[in-house]
Coordinates of C-alpha atoms in Angstrom, one line a residue:
X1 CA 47.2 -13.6 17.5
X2 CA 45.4 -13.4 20.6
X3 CA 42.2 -16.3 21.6
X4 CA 40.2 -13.4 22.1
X5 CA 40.9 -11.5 18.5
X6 CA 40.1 -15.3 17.3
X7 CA 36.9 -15.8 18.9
X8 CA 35.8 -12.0 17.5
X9 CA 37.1 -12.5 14.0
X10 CA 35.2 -15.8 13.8
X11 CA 31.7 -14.1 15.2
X12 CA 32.0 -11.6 12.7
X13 CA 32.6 -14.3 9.6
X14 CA 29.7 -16.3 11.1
X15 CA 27.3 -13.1 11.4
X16 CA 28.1 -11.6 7.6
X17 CA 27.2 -15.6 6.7
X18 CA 24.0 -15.3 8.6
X19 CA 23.4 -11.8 7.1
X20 CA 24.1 -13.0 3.5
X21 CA 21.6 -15.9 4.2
X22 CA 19.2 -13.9 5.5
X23 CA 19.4 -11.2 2.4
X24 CA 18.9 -14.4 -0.2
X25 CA 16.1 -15.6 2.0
X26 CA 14.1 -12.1 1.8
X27 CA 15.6 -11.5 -2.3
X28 CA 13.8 -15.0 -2.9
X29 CA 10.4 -14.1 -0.9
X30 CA 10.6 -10.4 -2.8
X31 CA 11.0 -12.2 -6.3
X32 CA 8.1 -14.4 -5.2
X33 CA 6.0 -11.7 -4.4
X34 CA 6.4 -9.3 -7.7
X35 CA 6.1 -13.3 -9.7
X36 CA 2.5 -13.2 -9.0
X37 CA 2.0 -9.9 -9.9
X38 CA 3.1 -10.8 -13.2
X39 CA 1.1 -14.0 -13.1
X40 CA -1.7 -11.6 -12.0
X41 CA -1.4 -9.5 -14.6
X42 CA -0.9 -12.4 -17.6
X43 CA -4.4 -14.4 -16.2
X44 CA -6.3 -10.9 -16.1
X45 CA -5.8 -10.1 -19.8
X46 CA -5.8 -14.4 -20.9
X47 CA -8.9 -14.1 -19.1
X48 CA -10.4 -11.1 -20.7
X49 CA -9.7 -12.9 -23.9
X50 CA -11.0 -15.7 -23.8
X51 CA -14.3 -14.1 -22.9
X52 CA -14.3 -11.7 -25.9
X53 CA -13.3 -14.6 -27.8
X54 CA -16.5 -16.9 -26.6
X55 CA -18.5 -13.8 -27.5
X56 CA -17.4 -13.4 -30.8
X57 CA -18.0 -16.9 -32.0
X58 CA -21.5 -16.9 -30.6
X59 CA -22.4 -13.9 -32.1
X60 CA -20.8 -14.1 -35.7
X61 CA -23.7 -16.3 -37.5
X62 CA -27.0 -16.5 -37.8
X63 CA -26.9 -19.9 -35.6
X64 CA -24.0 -19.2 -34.1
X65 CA -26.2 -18.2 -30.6
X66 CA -26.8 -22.3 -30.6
X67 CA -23.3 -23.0 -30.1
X68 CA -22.9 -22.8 -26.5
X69 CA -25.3 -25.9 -26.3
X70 CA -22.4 -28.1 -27.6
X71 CA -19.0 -26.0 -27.4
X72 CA -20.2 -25.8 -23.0
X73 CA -21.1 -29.0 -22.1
X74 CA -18.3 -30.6 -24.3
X75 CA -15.7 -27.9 -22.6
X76 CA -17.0 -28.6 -19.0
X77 CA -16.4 -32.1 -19.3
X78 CA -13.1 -31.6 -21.1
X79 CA -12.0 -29.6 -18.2
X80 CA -13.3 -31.8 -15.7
X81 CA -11.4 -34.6 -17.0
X82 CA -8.3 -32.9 -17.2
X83 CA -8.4 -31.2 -13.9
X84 CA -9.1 -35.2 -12.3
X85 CA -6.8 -36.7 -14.6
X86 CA -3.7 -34.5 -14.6
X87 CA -4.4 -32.2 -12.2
X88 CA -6.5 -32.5 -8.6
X89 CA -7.1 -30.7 -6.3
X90 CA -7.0 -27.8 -9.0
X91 CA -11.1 -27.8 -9.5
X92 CA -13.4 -25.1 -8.2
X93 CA -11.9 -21.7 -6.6
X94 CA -8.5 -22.5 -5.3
X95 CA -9.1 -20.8 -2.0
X96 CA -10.1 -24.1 -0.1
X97 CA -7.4 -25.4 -1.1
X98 CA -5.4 -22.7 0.3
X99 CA -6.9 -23.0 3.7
X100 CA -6.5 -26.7 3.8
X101 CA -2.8 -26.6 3.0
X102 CA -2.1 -24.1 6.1
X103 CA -3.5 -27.6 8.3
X104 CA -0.5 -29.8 7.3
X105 CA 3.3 -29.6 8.4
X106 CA 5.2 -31.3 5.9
X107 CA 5.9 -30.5 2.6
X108 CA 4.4 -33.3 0.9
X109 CA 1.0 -33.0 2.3
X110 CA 0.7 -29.4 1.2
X111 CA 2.2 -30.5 -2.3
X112 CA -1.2 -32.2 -3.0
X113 CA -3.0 -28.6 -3.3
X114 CA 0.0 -26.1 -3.5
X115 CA 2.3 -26.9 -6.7
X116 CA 3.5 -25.0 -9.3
X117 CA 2.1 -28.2 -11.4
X118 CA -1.1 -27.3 -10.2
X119 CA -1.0 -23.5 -10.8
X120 CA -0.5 -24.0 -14.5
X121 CA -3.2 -26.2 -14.7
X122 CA -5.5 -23.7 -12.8
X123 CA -4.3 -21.0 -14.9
X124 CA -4.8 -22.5 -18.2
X125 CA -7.8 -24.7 -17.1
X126 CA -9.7 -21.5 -15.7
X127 CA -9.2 -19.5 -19.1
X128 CA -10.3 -22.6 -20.5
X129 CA -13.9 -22.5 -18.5
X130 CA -14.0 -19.2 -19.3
X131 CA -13.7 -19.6 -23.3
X132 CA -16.2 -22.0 -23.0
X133 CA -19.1 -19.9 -21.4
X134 CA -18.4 -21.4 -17.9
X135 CA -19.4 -18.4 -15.1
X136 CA -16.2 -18.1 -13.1
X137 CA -13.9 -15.7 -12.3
X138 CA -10.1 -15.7 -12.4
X139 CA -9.2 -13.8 -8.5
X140 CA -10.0 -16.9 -6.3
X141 CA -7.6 -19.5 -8.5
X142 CA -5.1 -16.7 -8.3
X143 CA -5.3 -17.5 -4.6
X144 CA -4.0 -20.6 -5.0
X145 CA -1.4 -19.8 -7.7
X146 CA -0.2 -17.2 -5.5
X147 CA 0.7 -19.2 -2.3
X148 CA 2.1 -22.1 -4.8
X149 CA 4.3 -19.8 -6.0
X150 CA 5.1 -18.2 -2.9
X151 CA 6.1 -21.9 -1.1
X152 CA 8.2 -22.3 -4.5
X153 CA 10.1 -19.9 -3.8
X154 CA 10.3 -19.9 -0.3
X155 CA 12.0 -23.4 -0.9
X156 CA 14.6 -21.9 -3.1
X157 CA 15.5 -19.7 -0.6
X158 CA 15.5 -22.2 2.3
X159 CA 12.2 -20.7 4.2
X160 CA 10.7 -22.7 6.5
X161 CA 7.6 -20.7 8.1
X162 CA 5.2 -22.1 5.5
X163 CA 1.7 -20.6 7.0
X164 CA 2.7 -17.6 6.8
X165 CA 3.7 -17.6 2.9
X166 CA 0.6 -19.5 2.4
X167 CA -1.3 -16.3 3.8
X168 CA 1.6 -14.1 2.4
X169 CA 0.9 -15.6 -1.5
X170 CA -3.5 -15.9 -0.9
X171 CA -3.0 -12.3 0.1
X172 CA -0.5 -11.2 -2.7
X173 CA -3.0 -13.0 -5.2
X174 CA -5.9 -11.0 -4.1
X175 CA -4.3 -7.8 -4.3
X176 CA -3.0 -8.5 -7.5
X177 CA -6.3 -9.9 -9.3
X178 CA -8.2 -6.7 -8.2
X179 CA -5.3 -4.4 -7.8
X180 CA -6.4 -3.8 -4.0
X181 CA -3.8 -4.0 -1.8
X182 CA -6.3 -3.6 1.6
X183 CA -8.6 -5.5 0.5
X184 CA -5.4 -8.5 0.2
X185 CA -4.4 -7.7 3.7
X186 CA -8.1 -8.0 5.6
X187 CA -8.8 -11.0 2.9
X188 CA -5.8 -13.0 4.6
X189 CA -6.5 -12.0 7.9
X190 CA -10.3 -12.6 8.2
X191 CA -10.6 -15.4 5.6
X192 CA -7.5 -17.2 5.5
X193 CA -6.2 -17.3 8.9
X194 CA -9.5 -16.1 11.1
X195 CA -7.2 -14.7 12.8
X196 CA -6.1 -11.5 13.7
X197 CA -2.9 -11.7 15.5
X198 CA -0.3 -12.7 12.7
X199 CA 3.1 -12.9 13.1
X200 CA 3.1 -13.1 9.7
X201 CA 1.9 -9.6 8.9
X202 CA 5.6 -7.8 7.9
X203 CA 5.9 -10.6 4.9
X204 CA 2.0 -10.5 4.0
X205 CA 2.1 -6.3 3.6
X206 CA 5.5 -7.3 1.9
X207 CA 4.0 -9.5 -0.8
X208 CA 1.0 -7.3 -1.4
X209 CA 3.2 -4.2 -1.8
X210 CA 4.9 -5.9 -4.1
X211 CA 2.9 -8.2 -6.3
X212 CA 0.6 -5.2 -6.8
X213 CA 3.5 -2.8 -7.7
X214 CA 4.1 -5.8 -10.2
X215 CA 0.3 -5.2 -11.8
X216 CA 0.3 -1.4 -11.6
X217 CA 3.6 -1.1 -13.4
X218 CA 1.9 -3.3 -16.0
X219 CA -1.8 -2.6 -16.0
X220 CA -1.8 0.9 -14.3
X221 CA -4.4 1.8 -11.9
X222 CA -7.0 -0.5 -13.2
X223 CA -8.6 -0.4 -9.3
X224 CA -12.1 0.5 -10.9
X225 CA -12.1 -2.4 -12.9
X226 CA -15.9 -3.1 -11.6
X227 CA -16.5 0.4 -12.9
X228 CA -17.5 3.7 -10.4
X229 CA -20.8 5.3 -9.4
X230 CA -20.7 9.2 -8.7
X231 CA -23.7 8.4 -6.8
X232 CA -24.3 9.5 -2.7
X233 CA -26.9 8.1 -0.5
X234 CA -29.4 10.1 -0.4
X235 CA -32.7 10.2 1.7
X236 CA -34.5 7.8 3.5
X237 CA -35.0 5.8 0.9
X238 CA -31.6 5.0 -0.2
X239 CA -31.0 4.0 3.4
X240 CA -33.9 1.2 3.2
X241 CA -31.4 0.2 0.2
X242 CA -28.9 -1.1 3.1
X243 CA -31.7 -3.3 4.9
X244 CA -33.0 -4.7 1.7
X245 CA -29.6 -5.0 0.0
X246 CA -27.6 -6.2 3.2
X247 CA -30.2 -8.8 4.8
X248 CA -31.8 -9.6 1.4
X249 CA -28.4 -10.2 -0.4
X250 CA -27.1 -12.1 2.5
X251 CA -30.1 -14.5 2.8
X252 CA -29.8 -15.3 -1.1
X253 CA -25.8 -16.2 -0.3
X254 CA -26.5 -18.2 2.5
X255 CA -28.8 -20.3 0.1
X256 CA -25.7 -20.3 -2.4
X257 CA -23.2 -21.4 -0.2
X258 CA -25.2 -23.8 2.1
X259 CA -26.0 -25.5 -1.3
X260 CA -23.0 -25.7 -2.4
X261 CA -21.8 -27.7 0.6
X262 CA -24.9 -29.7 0.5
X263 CA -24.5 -30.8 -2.9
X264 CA -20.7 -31.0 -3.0
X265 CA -20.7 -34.0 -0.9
X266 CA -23.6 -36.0 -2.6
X267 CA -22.7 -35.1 -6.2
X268 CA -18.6 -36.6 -4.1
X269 CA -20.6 -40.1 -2.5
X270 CA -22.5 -40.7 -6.0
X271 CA -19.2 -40.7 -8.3
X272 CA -17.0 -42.4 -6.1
X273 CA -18.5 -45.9 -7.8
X274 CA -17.1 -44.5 -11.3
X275 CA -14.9 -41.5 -10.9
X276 CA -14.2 -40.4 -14.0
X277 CA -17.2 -41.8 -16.1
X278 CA -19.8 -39.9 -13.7
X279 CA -17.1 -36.7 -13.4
X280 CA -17.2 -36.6 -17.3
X281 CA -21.4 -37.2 -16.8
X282 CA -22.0 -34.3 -14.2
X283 CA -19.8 -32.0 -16.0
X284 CA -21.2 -32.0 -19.5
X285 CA -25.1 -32.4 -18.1
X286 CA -24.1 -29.0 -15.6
X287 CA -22.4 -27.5 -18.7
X288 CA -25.6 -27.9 -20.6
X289 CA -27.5 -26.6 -18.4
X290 CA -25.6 -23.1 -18.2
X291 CA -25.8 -23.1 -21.5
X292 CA -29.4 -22.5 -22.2
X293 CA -29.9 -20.3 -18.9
X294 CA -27.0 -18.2 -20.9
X295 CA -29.2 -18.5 -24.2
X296 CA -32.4 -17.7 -22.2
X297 CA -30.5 -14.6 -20.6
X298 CA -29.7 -13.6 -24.2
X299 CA -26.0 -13.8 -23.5
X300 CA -25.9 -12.2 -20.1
X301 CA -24.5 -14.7 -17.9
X302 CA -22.3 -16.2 -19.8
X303 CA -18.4 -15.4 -17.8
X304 CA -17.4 -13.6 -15.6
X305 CA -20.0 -10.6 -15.3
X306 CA -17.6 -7.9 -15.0
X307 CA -19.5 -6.1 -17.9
X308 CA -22.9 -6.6 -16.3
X309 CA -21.8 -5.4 -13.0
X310 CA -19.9 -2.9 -14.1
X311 CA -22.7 -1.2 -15.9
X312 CA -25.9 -1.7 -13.1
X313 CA -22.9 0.3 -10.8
X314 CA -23.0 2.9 -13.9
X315 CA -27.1 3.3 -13.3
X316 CA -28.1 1.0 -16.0
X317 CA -30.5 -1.4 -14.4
X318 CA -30.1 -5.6 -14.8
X319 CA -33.3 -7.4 -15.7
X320 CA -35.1 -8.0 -13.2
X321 CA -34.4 -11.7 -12.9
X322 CA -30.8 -11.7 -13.7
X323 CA -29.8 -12.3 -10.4
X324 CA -31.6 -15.7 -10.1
X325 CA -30.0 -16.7 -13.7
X326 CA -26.5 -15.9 -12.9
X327 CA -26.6 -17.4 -9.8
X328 CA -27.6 -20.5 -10.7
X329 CA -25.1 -20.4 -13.7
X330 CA -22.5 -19.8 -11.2
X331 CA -24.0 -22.5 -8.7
X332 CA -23.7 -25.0 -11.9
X333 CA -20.4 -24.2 -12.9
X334 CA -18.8 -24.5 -9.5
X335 CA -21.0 -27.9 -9.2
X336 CA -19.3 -29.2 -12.3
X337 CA -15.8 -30.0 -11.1
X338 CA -14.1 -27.5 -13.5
X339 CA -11.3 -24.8 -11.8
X340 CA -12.8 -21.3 -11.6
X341 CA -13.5 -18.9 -9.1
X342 CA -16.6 -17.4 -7.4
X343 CA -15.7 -14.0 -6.6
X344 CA -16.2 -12.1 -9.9
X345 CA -19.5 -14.0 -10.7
X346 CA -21.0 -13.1 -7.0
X347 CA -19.9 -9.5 -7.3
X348 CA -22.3 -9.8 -10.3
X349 CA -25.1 -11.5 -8.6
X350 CA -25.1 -8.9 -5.7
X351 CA -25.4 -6.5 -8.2
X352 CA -28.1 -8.2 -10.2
X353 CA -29.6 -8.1 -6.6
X354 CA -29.5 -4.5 -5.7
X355 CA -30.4 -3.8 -9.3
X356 CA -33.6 -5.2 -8.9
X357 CA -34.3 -4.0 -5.4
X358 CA -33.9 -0.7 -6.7
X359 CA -36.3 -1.1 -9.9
X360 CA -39.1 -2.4 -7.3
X361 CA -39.1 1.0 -4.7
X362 CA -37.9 3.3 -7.8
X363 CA -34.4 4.5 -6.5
X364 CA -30.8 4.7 -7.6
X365 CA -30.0 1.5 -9.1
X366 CA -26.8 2.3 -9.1
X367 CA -26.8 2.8 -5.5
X368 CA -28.7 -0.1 -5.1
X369 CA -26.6 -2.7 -7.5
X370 CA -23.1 -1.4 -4.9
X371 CA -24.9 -2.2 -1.9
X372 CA -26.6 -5.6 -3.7
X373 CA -23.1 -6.3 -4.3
X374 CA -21.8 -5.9 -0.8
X375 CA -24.4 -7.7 1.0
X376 CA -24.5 -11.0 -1.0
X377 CA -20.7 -11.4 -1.4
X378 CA -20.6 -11.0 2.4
X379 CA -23.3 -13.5 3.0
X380 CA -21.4 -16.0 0.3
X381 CA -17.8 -15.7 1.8
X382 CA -18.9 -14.9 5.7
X383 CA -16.4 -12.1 4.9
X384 CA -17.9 -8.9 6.0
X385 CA -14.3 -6.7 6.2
X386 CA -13.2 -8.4 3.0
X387 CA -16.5 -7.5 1.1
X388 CA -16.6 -4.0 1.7
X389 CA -13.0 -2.9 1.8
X390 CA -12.5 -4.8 -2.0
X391 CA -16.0 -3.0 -3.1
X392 CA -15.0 -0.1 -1.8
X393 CA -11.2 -0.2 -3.3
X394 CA -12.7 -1.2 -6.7
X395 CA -15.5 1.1 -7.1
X396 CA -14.0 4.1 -5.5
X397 CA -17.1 4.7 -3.7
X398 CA -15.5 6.8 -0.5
X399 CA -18.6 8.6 0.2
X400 CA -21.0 5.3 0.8
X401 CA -18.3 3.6 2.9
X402 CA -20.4 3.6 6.0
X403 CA -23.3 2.5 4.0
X404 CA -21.4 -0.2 2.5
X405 CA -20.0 -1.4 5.7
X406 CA -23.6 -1.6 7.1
X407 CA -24.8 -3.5 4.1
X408 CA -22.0 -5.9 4.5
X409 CA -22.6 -6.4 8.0
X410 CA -25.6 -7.4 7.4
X411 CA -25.3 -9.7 5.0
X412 CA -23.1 -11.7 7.0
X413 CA -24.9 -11.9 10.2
X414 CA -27.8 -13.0 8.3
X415 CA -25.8 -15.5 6.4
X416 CA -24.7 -16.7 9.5
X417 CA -27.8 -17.3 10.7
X418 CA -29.0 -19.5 8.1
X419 CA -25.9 -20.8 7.4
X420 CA -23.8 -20.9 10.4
X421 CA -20.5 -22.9 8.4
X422 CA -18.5 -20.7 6.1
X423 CA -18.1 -21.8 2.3
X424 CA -14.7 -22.0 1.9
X425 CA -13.5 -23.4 5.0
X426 CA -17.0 -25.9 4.9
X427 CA -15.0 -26.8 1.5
X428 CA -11.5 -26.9 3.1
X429 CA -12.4 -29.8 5.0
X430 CA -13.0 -32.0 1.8
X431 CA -9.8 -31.3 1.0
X432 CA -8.0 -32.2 4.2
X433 CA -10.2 -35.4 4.0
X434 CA -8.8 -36.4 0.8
X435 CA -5.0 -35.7 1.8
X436 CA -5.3 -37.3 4.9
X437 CA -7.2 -40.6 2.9
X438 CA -4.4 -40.4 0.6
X439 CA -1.1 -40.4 3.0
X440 CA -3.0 -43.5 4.7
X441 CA -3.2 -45.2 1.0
X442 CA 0.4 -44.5 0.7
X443 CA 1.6 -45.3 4.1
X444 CA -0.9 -48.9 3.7
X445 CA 1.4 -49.4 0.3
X446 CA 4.5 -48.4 1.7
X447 CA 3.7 -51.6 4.3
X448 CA 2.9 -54.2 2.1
X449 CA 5.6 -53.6 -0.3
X450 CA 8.3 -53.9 2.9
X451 CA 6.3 -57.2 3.6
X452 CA 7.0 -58.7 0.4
X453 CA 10.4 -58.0 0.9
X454 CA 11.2 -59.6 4.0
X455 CA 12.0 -63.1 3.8
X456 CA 9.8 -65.7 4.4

């Protein structure tokens, strides 16, 4: 045989090799994808649960409406302690954690906030919160669940580009939690990466396509979840809707977020002294606290707020001070060190927002509650793309998409101006912080112990 049939023979062994490696690489990425889907899928309904459960044992007795003053503060703290204890870096939304993890190279830095250790606890601790009367929502932990899983299984299959499955899960997670694959795609590139020349694009559309195939196969199209309004803007005064609703809502989520920053580094100096006794303290005094806003509310913002928001979107109007009492349940709950989300809760608050905006100049509250929604989720998450496009794909409000896009436009250039730092990469930061503080701990111990070793 011939050095030249040789040398072709042996390229075309060492390219079907490549091509089989390849093909597990993408088979590994594709089972990724459709697993948080399914994860999705299992935290919506666990989720949904929990909250009907919570309501039926506050409801069934004629003192049962007291509970929540115990079965809250005691679950926060519960929560708070397990989340420090056995699992950290899982408290509060999961989406920080998601951004801080792109910032490292090796694997064991990023295995401090992306694990499939900590996506169980997040799951289970969320639905947890949730049981318990916490407001929080399940779509940002499924953020973080999503790109643990994704890097999982990106190391089974020998895949090394890890930012880009970290935006690849985050992105897959969104779709799936509100079964909106566009909304997935803009959330990864304007909130995760700020960003918008990916190379990672082809396996983020991949992972949405999938993982959300995954929830439609189970759920079906569940995309108005939030509920619909058959409602169109109308005259002149549906249009002052978008100035009130856009710069109003995004001036109340510039206060949210900026004190959230604010606070999450005092409320970080003052336990440092006692970690987990002043954890345990914060958590069941903030759990109290939602606890009788939810008992003054009469029940209303206890969870998520799906039901409330889905019904001021439906033209039933929200009291008029909902809005103040479900954001500061929300504001307490992501104070309090348990895991849970933000997203669900603000898309309640905006709507609590618009909801009253539209009692005060007599016009559509229904109207008003979708662009309420839009402009304060923008102003919370500096997200403008992302607020409208998941409104939009959730409500199936095609006709107001220009009005929605002004309303969230609006919300996030005001927000911006009070608040010029974005909440969840102001948050990432803390996260970074601790890693960083950690692998110097480690490298400090790694020292001494080699010094005791050598021989004197």
């Amino acid at each position: 045989m011939s050095m030249n049939r040789k040398s072709k023979i042996l390229r075309r062994i060492r390219v079907m090799h490549a091509g089989r490696g390849l093909w597990r690489q993408r088979m590994v990425f594709w089972v990724g994808a459709l697993a948080i889907g399914l994860v999705s899928v299992l935290f919506a309904k666990a989720s949904d649960m929990a909250q009907e459960v919570f309501g039926h044992i506050t409801t069934s007795g004629r003192f049962a409406y007291l509970l929540p003053l115990v079965l809250t503060p005691a679950g926060f703290a519960t929560s708070a302690w397990l989340a420090f204890r056995y699992f950290p870096n899982s408290q509060g939304s999961g989406i920080p954690q998601a951004i801080a993890a792109r910032h490292f190279r090796d694997p064991e830095s990023r295995s401090h906030l992306l694990s499939l250790r900590l996506a169980v606890g997040k799951f289970f601790l969320t639905v947890f919160g949730i049981l318990c009367g916490a407001s929080i929502g399940r779509e940002g932990p499924t953020v973080q669940i999503g790109a643990s899983i994704m890097l999982r299984a990106a190391r089974m299959g020998g895949v090394v580009q890890a930012k880009g499955l970290i935006l690849a899960g985050s992105a897959a997670g969104i779709a799936a939690a509100f079964n909106t694959p566009l909304a997935g795609i803009v959330f990864a590139i304007e909130e995760m990466s700020r960003n918008f020349e990916i190379r990672a694009n082809g396996a983020v559309l991949t992972a949405v396509i999938l993982s959300g195939l995954a929830a439609l196969g189970l759920l079906g199209d569940y995309h108005t979840y939030f509920g619909s309004t058959n409602d169109v803007m109308g005259g002149l005064r549906d249009w002052w809707l978008v100035l009130l609703g856009g710069v109003g809502g995004g001036a109340v989520g510039a206060l949210f977020s900026s004190s959230v920053l604010w606070l999450t580094i005092r409320l970080k100096r003052w336990r440092q002294a006692q970690p987990v006794r002043r954890l345990v303290i914060i958590a069941a005094g903030f759990g109290f606290l939602v606890a009788l806003i939810g008992l003054l509310s009469g029940g209303l913002t206890f969870g998520t707020g799906y039901a409330q928001a889905r019904g001021a979107l439906q033209g039933t109007p929200l009291p008029p001070f909902f809005f103040v009492e479900k954001l500061l349940a929300t504001f307490l709950s992501s104070m309090a060190g348990i895991p849970g989300g933000l997203f669900a809760p603000s898309l309640s608050v905006g709507a609590g927002i618009g909801s009253t905006i539209g009692l005060l100049i007599g016009t559509n509250t229904g109207i008003a509650a979708l662009l309420g929604m839009a402009g304060y989720f923008a102003g919370v998450v500096q997200a403008p793309m992302t607020a409208f496009v998941i409104i939009l794909e959730m409500t199936d409000s095609h006709a107001n998409v220009i009005a929605l896009m002004a309303a969230s436009m609006l919300g996030y250039l005001t927000s911006r101006l009070l608040s010029p730092e974005p909440l969840y990469h102001g948050l990432s930061r803390a996260y970074i912080a601790d890693v960083i503080r950690h692998q110097r701990g480690q490298t400090r111990a790694d020292e001494g112990r080699e010094e005791k070793r050598e021989p004197t």
